Coordinates of C-alpha atoms in Angstrom, one line a residue:
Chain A
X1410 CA -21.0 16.0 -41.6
X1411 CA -18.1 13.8 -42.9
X1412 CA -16.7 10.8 -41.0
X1413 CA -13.4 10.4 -40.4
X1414 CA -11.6 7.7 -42.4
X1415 CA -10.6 4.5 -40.2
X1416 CA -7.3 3.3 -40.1
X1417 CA -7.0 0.0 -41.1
X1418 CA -7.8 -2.2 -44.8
X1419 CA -10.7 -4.3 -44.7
X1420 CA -9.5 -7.5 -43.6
X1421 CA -6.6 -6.2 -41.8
X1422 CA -5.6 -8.4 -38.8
X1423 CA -6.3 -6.2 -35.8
X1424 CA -5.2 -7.2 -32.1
X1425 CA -6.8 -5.6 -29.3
X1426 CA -6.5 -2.0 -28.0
X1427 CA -6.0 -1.2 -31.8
X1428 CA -7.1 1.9 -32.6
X1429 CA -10.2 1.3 -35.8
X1430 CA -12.5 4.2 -36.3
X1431 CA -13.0 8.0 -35.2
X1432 CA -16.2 9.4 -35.5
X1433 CA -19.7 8.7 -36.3
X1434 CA -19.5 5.0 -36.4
X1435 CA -21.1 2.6 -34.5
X1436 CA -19.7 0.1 -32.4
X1437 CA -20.1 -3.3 -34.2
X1438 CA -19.1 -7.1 -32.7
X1439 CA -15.8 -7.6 -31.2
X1440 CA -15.0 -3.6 -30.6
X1441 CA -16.0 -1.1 -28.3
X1442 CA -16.5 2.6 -28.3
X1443 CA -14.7 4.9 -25.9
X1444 CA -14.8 9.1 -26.8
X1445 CA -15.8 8.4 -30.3
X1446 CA -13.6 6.5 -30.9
X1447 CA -13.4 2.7 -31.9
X1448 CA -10.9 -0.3 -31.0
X1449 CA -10.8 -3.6 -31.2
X1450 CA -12.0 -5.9 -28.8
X1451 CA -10.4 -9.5 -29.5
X1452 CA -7.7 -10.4 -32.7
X1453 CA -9.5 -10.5 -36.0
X1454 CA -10.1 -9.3 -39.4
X1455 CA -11.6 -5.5 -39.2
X1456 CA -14.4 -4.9 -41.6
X1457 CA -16.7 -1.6 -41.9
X1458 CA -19.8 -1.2 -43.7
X1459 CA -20.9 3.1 -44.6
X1460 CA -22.3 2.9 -40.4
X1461 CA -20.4 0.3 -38.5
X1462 CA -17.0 -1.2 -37.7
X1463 CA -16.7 -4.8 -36.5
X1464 CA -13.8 -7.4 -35.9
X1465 CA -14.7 -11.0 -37.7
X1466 CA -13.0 -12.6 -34.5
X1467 CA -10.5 -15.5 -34.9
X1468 CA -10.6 -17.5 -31.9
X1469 CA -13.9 -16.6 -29.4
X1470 CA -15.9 -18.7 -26.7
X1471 CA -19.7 -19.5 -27.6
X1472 CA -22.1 -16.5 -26.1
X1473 CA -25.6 -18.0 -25.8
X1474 CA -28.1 -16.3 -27.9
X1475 CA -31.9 -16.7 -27.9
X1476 CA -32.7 -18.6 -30.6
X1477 CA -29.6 -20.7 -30.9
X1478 CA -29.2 -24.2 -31.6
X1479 CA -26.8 -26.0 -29.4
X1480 CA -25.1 -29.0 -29.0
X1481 CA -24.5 -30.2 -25.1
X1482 CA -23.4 -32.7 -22.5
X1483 CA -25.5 -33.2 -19.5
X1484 CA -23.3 -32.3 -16.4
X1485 CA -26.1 -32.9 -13.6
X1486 CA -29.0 -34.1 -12.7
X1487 CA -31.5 -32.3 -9.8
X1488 CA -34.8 -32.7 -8.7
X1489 CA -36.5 -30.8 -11.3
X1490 CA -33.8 -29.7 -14.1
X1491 CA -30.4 -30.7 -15.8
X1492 CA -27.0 -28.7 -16.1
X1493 CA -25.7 -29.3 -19.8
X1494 CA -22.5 -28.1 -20.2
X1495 CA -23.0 -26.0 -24.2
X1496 CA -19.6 -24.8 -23.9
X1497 CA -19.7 -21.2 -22.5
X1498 CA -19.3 -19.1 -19.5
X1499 CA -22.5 -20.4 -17.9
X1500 CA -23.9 -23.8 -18.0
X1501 CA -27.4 -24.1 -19.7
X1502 CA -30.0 -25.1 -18.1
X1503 CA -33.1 -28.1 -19.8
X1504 CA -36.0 -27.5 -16.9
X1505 CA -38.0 -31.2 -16.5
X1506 CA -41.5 -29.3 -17.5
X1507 CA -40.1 -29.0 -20.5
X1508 CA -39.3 -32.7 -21.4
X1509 CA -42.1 -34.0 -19.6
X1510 CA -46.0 -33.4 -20.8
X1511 CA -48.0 -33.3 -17.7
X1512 CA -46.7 -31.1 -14.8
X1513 CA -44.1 -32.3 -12.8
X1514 CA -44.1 -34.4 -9.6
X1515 CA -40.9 -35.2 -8.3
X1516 CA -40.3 -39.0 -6.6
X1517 CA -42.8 -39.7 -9.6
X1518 CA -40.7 -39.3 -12.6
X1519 CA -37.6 -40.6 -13.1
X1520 CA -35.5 -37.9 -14.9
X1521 CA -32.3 -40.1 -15.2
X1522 CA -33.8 -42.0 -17.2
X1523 CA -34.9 -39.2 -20.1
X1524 CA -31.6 -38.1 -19.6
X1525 CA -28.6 -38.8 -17.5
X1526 CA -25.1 -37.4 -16.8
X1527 CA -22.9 -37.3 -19.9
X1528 CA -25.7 -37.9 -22.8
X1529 CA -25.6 -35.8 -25.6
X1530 CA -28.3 -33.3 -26.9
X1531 CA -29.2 -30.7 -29.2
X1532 CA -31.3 -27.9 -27.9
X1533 CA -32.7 -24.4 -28.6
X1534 CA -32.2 -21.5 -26.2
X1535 CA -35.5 -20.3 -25.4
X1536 CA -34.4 -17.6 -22.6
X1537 CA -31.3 -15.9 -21.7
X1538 CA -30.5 -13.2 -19.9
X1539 CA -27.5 -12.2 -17.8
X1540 CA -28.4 -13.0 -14.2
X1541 CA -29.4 -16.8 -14.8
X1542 CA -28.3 -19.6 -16.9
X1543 CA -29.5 -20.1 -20.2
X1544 CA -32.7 -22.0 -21.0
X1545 CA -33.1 -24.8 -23.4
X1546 CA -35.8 -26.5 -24.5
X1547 CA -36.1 -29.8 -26.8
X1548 CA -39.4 -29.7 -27.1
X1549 CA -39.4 -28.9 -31.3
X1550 CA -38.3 -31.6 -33.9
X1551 CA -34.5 -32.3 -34.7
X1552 CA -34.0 -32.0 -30.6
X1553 CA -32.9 -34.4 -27.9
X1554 CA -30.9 -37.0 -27.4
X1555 CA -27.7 -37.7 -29.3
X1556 CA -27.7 -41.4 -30.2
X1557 CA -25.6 -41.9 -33.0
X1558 CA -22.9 -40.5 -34.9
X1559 CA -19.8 -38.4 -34.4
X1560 CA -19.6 -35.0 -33.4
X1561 CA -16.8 -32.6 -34.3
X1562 CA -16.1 -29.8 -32.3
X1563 CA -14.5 -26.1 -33.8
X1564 CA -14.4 -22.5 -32.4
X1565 CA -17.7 -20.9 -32.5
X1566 CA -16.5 -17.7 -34.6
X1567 CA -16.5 -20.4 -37.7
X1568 CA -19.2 -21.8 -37.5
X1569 CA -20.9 -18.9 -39.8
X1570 CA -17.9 -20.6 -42.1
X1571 CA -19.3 -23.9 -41.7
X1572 CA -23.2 -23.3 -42.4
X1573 CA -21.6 -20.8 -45.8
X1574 CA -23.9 -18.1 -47.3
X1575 CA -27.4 -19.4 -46.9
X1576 CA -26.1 -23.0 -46.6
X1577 CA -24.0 -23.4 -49.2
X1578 CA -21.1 -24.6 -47.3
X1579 CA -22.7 -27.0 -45.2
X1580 CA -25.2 -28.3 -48.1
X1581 CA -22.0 -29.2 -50.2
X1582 CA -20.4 -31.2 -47.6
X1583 CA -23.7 -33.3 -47.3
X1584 CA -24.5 -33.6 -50.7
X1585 CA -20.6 -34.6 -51.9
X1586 CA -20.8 -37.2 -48.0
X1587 CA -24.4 -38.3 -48.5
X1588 CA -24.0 -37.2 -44.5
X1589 CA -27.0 -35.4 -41.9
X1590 CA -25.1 -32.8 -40.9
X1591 CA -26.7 -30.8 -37.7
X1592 CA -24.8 -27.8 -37.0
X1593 CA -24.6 -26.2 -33.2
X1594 CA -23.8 -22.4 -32.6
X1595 CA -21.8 -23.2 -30.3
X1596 CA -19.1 -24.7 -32.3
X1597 CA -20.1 -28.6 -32.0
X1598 CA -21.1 -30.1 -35.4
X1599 CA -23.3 -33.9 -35.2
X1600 CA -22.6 -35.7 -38.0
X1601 CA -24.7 -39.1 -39.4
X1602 CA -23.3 -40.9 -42.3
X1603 CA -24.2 -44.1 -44.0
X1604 CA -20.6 -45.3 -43.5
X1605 CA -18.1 -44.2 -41.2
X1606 CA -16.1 -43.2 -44.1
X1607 CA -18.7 -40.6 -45.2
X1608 CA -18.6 -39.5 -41.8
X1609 CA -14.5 -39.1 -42.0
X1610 CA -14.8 -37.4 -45.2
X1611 CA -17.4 -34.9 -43.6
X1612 CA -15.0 -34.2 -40.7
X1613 CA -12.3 -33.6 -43.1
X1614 CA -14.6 -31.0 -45.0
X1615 CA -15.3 -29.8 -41.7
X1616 CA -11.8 -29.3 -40.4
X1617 CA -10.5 -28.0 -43.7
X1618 CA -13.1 -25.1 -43.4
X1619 CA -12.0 -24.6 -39.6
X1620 CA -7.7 -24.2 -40.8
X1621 CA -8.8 -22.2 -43.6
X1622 CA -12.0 -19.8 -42.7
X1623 CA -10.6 -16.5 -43.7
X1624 CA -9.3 -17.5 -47.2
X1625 CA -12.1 -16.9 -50.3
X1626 CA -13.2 -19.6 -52.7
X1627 CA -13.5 -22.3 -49.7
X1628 CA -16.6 -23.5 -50.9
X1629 CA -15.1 -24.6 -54.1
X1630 CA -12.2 -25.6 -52.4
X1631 CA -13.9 -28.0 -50.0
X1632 CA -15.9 -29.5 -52.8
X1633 CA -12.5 -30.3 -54.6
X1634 CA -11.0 -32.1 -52.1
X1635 CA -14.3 -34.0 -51.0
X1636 CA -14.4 -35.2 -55.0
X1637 CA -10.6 -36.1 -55.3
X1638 CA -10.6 -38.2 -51.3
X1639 CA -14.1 -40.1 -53.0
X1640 CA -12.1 -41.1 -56.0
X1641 CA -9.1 -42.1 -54.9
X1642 CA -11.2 -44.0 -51.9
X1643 CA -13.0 -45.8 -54.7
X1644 CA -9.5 -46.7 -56.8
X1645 CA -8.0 -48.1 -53.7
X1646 CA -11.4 -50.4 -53.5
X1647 CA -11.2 -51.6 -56.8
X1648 CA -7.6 -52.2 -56.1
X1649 CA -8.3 -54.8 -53.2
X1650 CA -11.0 -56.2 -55.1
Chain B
X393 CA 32.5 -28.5 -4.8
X394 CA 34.5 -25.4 -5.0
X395 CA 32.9 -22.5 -6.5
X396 CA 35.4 -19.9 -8.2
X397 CA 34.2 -16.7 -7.5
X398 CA 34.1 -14.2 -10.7
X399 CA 35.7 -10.8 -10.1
X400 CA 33.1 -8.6 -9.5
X401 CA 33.7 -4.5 -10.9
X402 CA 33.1 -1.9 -8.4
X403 CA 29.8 -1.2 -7.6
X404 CA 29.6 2.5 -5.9
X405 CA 31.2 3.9 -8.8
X406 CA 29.8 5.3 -11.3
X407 CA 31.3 4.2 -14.3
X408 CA 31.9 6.0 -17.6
X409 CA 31.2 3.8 -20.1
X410 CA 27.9 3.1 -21.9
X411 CA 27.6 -0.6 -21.5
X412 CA 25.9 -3.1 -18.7
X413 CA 27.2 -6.0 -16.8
X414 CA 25.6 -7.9 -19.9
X415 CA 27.2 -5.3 -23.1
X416 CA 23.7 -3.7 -23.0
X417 CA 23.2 0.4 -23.8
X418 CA 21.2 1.8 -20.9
X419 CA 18.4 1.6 -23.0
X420 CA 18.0 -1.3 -24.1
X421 CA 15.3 -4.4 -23.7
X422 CA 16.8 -7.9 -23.6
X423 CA 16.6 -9.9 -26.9
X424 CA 12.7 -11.2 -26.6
X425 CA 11.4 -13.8 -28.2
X426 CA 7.5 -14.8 -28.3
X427 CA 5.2 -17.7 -29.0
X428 CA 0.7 -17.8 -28.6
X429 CA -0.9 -20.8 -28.3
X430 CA 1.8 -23.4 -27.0
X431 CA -0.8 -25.4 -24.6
X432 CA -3.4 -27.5 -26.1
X433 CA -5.3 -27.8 -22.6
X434 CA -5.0 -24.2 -21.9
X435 CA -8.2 -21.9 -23.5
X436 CA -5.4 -19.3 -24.1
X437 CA -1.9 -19.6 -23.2
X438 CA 1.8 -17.6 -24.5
X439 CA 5.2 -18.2 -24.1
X440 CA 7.8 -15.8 -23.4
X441 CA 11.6 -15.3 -23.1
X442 CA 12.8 -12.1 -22.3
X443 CA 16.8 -12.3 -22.3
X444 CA 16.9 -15.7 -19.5
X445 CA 14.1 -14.7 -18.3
X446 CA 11.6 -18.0 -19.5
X447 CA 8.2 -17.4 -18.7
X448 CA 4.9 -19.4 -19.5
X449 CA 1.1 -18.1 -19.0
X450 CA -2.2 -19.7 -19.0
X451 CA -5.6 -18.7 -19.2
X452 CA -8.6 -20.8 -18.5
X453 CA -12.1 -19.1 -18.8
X454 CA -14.8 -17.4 -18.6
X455 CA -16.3 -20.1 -16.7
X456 CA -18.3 -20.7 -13.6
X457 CA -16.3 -20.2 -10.1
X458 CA -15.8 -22.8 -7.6
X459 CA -16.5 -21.8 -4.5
X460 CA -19.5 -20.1 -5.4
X461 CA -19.0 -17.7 -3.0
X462 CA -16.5 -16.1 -4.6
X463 CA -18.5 -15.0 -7.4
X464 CA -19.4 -11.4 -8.0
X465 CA -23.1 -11.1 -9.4
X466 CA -22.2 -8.2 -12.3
X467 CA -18.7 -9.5 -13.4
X468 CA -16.1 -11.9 -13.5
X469 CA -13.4 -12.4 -11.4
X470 CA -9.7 -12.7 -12.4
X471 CA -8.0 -15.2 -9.9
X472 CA -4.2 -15.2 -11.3
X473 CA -1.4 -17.1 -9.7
X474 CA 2.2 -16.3 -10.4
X475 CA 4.7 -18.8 -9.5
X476 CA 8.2 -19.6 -9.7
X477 CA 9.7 -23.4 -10.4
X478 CA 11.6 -25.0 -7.6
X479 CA 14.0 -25.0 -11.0
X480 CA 13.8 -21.5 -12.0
X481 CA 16.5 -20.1 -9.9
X482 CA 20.0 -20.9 -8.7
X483 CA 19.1 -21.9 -5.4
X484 CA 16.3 -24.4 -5.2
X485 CA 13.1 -22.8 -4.5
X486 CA 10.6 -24.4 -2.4
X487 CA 7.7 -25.1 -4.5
X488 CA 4.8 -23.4 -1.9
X489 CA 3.9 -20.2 -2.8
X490 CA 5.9 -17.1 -0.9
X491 CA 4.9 -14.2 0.3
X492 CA 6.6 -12.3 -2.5
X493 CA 4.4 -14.7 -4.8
X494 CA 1.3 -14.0 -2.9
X495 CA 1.7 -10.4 -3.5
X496 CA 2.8 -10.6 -7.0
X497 CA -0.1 -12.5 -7.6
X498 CA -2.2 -9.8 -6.4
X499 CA -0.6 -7.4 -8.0
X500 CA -0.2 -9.0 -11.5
X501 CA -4.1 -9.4 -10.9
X502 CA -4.8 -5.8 -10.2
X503 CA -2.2 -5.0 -13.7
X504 CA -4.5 -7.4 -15.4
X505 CA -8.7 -6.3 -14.3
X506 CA -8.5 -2.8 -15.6
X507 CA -7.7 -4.5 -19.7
X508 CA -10.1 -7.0 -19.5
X509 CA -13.6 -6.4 -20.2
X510 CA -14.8 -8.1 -16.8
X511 CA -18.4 -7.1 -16.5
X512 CA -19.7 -8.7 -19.8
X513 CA -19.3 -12.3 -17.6
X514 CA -21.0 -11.6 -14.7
X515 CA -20.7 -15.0 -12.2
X516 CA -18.1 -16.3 -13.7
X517 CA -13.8 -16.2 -13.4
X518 CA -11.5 -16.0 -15.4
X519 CA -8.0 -18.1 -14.5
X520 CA -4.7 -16.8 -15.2
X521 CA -1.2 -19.2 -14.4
X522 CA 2.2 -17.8 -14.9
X523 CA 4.8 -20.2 -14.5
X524 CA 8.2 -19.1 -14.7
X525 CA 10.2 -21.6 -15.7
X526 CA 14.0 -19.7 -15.5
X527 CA 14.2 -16.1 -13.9
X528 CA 17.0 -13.5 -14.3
X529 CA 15.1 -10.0 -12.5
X530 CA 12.1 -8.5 -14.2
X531 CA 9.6 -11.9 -14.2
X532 CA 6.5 -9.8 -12.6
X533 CA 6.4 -7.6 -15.8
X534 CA 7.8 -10.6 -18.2
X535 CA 4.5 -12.7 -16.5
X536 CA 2.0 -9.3 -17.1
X537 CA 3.5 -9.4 -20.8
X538 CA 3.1 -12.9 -21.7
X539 CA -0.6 -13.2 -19.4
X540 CA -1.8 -10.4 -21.2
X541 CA -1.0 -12.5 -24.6
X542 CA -2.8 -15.4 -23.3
X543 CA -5.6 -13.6 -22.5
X544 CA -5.8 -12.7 -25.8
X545 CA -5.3 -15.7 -27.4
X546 CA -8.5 -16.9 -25.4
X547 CA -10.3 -14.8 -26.9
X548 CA -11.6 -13.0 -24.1
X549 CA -12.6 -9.4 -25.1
X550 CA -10.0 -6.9 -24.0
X551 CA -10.1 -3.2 -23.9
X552 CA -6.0 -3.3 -24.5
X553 CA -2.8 -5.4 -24.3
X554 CA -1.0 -4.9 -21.2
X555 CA 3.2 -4.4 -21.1
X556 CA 5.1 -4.6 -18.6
X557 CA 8.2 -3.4 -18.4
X558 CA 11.0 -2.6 -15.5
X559 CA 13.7 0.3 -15.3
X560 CA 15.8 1.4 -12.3
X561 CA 19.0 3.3 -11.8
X562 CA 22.3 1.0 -11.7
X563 CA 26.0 2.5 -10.6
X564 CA 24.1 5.8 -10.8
X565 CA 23.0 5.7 -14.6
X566 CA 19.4 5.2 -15.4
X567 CA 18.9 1.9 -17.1
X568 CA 16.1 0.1 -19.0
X569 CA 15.1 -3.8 -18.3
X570 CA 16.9 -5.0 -15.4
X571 CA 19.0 -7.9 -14.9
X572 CA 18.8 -9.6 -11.1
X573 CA 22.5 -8.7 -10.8
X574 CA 21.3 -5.0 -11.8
X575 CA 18.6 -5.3 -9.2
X576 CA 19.9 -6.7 -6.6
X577 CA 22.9 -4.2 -6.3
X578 CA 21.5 -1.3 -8.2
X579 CA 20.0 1.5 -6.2
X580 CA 16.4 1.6 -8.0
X581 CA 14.0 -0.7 -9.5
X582 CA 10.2 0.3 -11.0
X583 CA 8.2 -2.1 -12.6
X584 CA 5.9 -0.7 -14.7
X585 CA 2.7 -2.1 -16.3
X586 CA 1.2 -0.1 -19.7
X587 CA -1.9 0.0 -22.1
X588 CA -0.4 0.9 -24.9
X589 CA -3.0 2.1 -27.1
X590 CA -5.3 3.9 -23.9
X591 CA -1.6 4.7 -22.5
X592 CA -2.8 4.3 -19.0
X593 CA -0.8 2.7 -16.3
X594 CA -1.8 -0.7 -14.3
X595 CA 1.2 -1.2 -12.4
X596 CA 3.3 1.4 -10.7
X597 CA 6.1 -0.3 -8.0
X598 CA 9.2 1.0 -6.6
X599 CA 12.2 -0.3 -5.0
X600 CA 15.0 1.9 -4.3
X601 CA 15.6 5.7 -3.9
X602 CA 15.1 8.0 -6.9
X603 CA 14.5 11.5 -6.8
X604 CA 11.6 13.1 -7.7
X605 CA 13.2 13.9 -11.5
X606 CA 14.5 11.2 -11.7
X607 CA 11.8 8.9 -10.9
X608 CA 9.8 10.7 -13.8
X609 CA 12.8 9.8 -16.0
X610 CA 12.4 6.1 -15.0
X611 CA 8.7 5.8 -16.0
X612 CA 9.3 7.2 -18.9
X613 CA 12.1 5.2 -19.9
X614 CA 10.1 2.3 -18.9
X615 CA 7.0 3.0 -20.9
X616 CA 9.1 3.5 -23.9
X617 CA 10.4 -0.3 -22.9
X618 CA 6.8 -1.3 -23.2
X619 CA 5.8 0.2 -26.5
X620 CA 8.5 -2.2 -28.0
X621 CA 7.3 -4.7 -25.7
X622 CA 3.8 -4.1 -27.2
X623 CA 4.9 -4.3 -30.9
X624 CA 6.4 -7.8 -30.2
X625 CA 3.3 -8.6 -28.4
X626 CA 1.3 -8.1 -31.7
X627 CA 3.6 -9.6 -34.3
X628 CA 3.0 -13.2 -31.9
X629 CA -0.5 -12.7 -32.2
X630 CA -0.2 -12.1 -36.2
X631 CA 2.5 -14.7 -36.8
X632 CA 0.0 -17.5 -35.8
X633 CA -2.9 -16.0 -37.9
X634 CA -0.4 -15.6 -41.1
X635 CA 0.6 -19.0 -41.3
X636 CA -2.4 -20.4 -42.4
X637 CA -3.2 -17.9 -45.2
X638 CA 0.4 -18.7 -46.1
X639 CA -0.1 -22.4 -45.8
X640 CA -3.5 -21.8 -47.9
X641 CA -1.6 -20.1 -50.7
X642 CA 0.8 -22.6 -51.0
X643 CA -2.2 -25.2 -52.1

């Protein structure tokens, strides 16, 4: 049985309502399926493989998904959990069990003290389903508290962008910054530098990926322009020496 | 001060030309221009000017509702506020909301829910503020128009834009888009809200006395209005996407 064609490029900008696919595809991200047909969800590039049509979304909100690595802010403190803000719909949610080794007993531990309103952490979403918030946990290494460096924060639909084709994006940018780069799904970036002008440069990288997502040869393009701010930062040194 | 009055034309007549109080045809939309993404606070917001009509939307959200209580548990909830500046009209208007801008509200809301995928955020609610900043007849369907635009620029997952567009019957003719003159001394107005692509309907009002033919005739003249409506509606969204590939070329 042959499919019918769909109506758009690849990488046509689609808005939504538009009408993509008839037929025997299936509904991929950012579209939804209505008597066989398919339209687009949120503005975006469409793409199609031979079995599915999607929309590579411009701007989107963070979804939590199990799995994820996140970057938050602790919103609130209660008697046996924290509210960190991960920048979605639903606040997530770091339960004290999971911070603390030996079962909890309230009026015994001190939770403000692990963590209190407005610190920073990265975390892993260990359960989430629709009916409560996410969980997080910090229990694996990499996770916790946030004590130094800068954090940079881009829509969530680039960060794919950001980490590159197995890492190639975001191993560039440390290896041309020297920087620890820790990258959250949900759109926030921690950077660590040596200097705080490794850490500019990696924010540059960084916001130079977020302008220009959609465009090819980025990678390269990035790389460039890390190589050409590093020389003319080090002319200008010799200059005032 | 003294005001000089301008002469007004007859209005019972019917007249026999093909032009408007404004040069018009009968069916034409006023000159529209649009703009996504004008508030840096806003998660998505659009501006919009529809002949004088000036109109500004904003859309915070999906996020968690305060008062709890208000949340349903297997979708959001749009809470939408439309609101007219003390400045927006000739005669001050007191800033608290009317009635007329309590039910507009409402029913903006209700043009709004059936294009937005709701039930992918259950507990949470979605905020929509239109602001209209000048108003010349027309602003409910001018605010559906540019809310629908910032919903989209939000991001939030819609199943369809949503146009909005008015038409009535004025000195007996039936006429596209009206003007507050046209409305206020015309014998019909009907807003209409549309889903272009699904071409469904999400906001059906009347004000006036049509016959039942000619009432057809006005819906129909005023979904047309929308489908142009709706191809401005995308060129804004595109036009903010294309300057950055154009930017990157450039480079």
């Amino acid at each position: 049985m042959t499919k019918l064609p769909v109506f758009h490029e690849k990488k046509e900008l689609v808005t939504p309502g538009d009408l993509l696919a008839e037929g025997e595809y299936t509904a991929g991200e950012n579209t939804y399926k209505e008597d066989a047909k398919i339209y687009a969800t949120r503005v975006g590039l469409v793409d199609y493989t031979a079995r599915e049509v999607f929309v590579i979304a411009l701007k989107a909100f963070y979804v939590p998904k199990f799995g994820d690595t996140v970057i938050g802010k602790v919103t609130e403190v209660t008697t046996g959990s924290w509210m960190v803000d991960i920048n979605a719909p639903h606040p997530a949610m770091l339960r004290a069990s999971d911070v603390l080794d030996r079962p909890f007993r309230s009026r015994k531990s001190d939770l403000p003290s692990l963590f209190d309103v407005g610190d920073l952490l990265i975390a892993k979403i260990v359960a989430y389903d629709r009916t409560r918030p996410p969980l997080l946990t910090v229990r694996e290494p990499g996770l916790g508290k946030i004590v130094r460096g800068q954090l940079v924060e881009i829509t969530p639909t680039k960060i794919p962008r950001a980490i590159g084709r197995q890492g190639s994006m975001v191993n560039a940018i440390k290896k041309e910054t020297g920087c620890q780069i820790t990258i959250g799904q949900n759109g926030m970036i921690l950077i660590n530098g040596k200097t705080p002008e490794d850490e500019q440069l990696a924010i540059m990288a960084i916001r130079k990926v977020e302008e220009e997502a959609h465009t090819s040869g980025l990678t390269d393009r990035v790389t460039e322009m890390l190589r050409k701010e590093k020389e003319s930062d080090k002319n200008t040194d010799e200059e005032e020496e | 001060m003294i005001r000089i009055p301008t002469k007004k034309k007859s209005k019972k007549s019917t007249r026999k030309t093909d032009t408007r109080v404004d040069g018009r045809k009968l069916n034409e939309l006023r000159p529209v221009k649009i703009e996504v993404g004008v508030l840096a606070n806003a998660d998505g917001s659009a501006y919009l000017e529809q002949g004088k009509n000036k109109v500004l939307a904003a859309v915070y959200g999906p996020k968690e509702v305060h008062p709890k209580h208000l949340a349903q548990p297997d979708r959001s909830i749009i809470r939408c506020r439309y609101h007219m500046a003390p400045f927006s009209v000739d005669e001050r208007k007191h800033p608290a909301p009317s009635r007329r801008e309590v039910e507009l509200s409402k029913v903006i809301r209700e043009a709004l829910e059936p294009a937005v995928f709701l039930e992918y955020y259950p507990q949470t609610s979605i905020d929509v503020f239109i602001e209209i900043l000048q108003a010349d007849g027309g602003t409910r369907c001018a605010g559906i128009t540019t809310a629908a635009l910032a919903l989209a620029d939000a991001g939030i997952p819609m199943r369809d834009l949503v146009a909005a567009c008015a038409a009535g019957k004025v000195d007996g003719r039936l006429v596209l888009d009206l003007v507050d003159v046209e409305d206020k001394n015309g014998e019909a107005d009907v807003p209409v809200a549309f889903l272009p692509n699904l071409e469904a309907i999400t906001l059906l009002q009347m004000d006036g006395n049509l016959t039942v033919e000619e009432f057809e005739q006005v819906v129909n003249l005023a979904t047309e209005g929308c489908k142009q409506l709706y191809a401005l509606q995308k060129k804004a969204l595109e036009e903010k996407y294309v300057t950055v590939s154009e930017e990157v070329e450039e480079e």
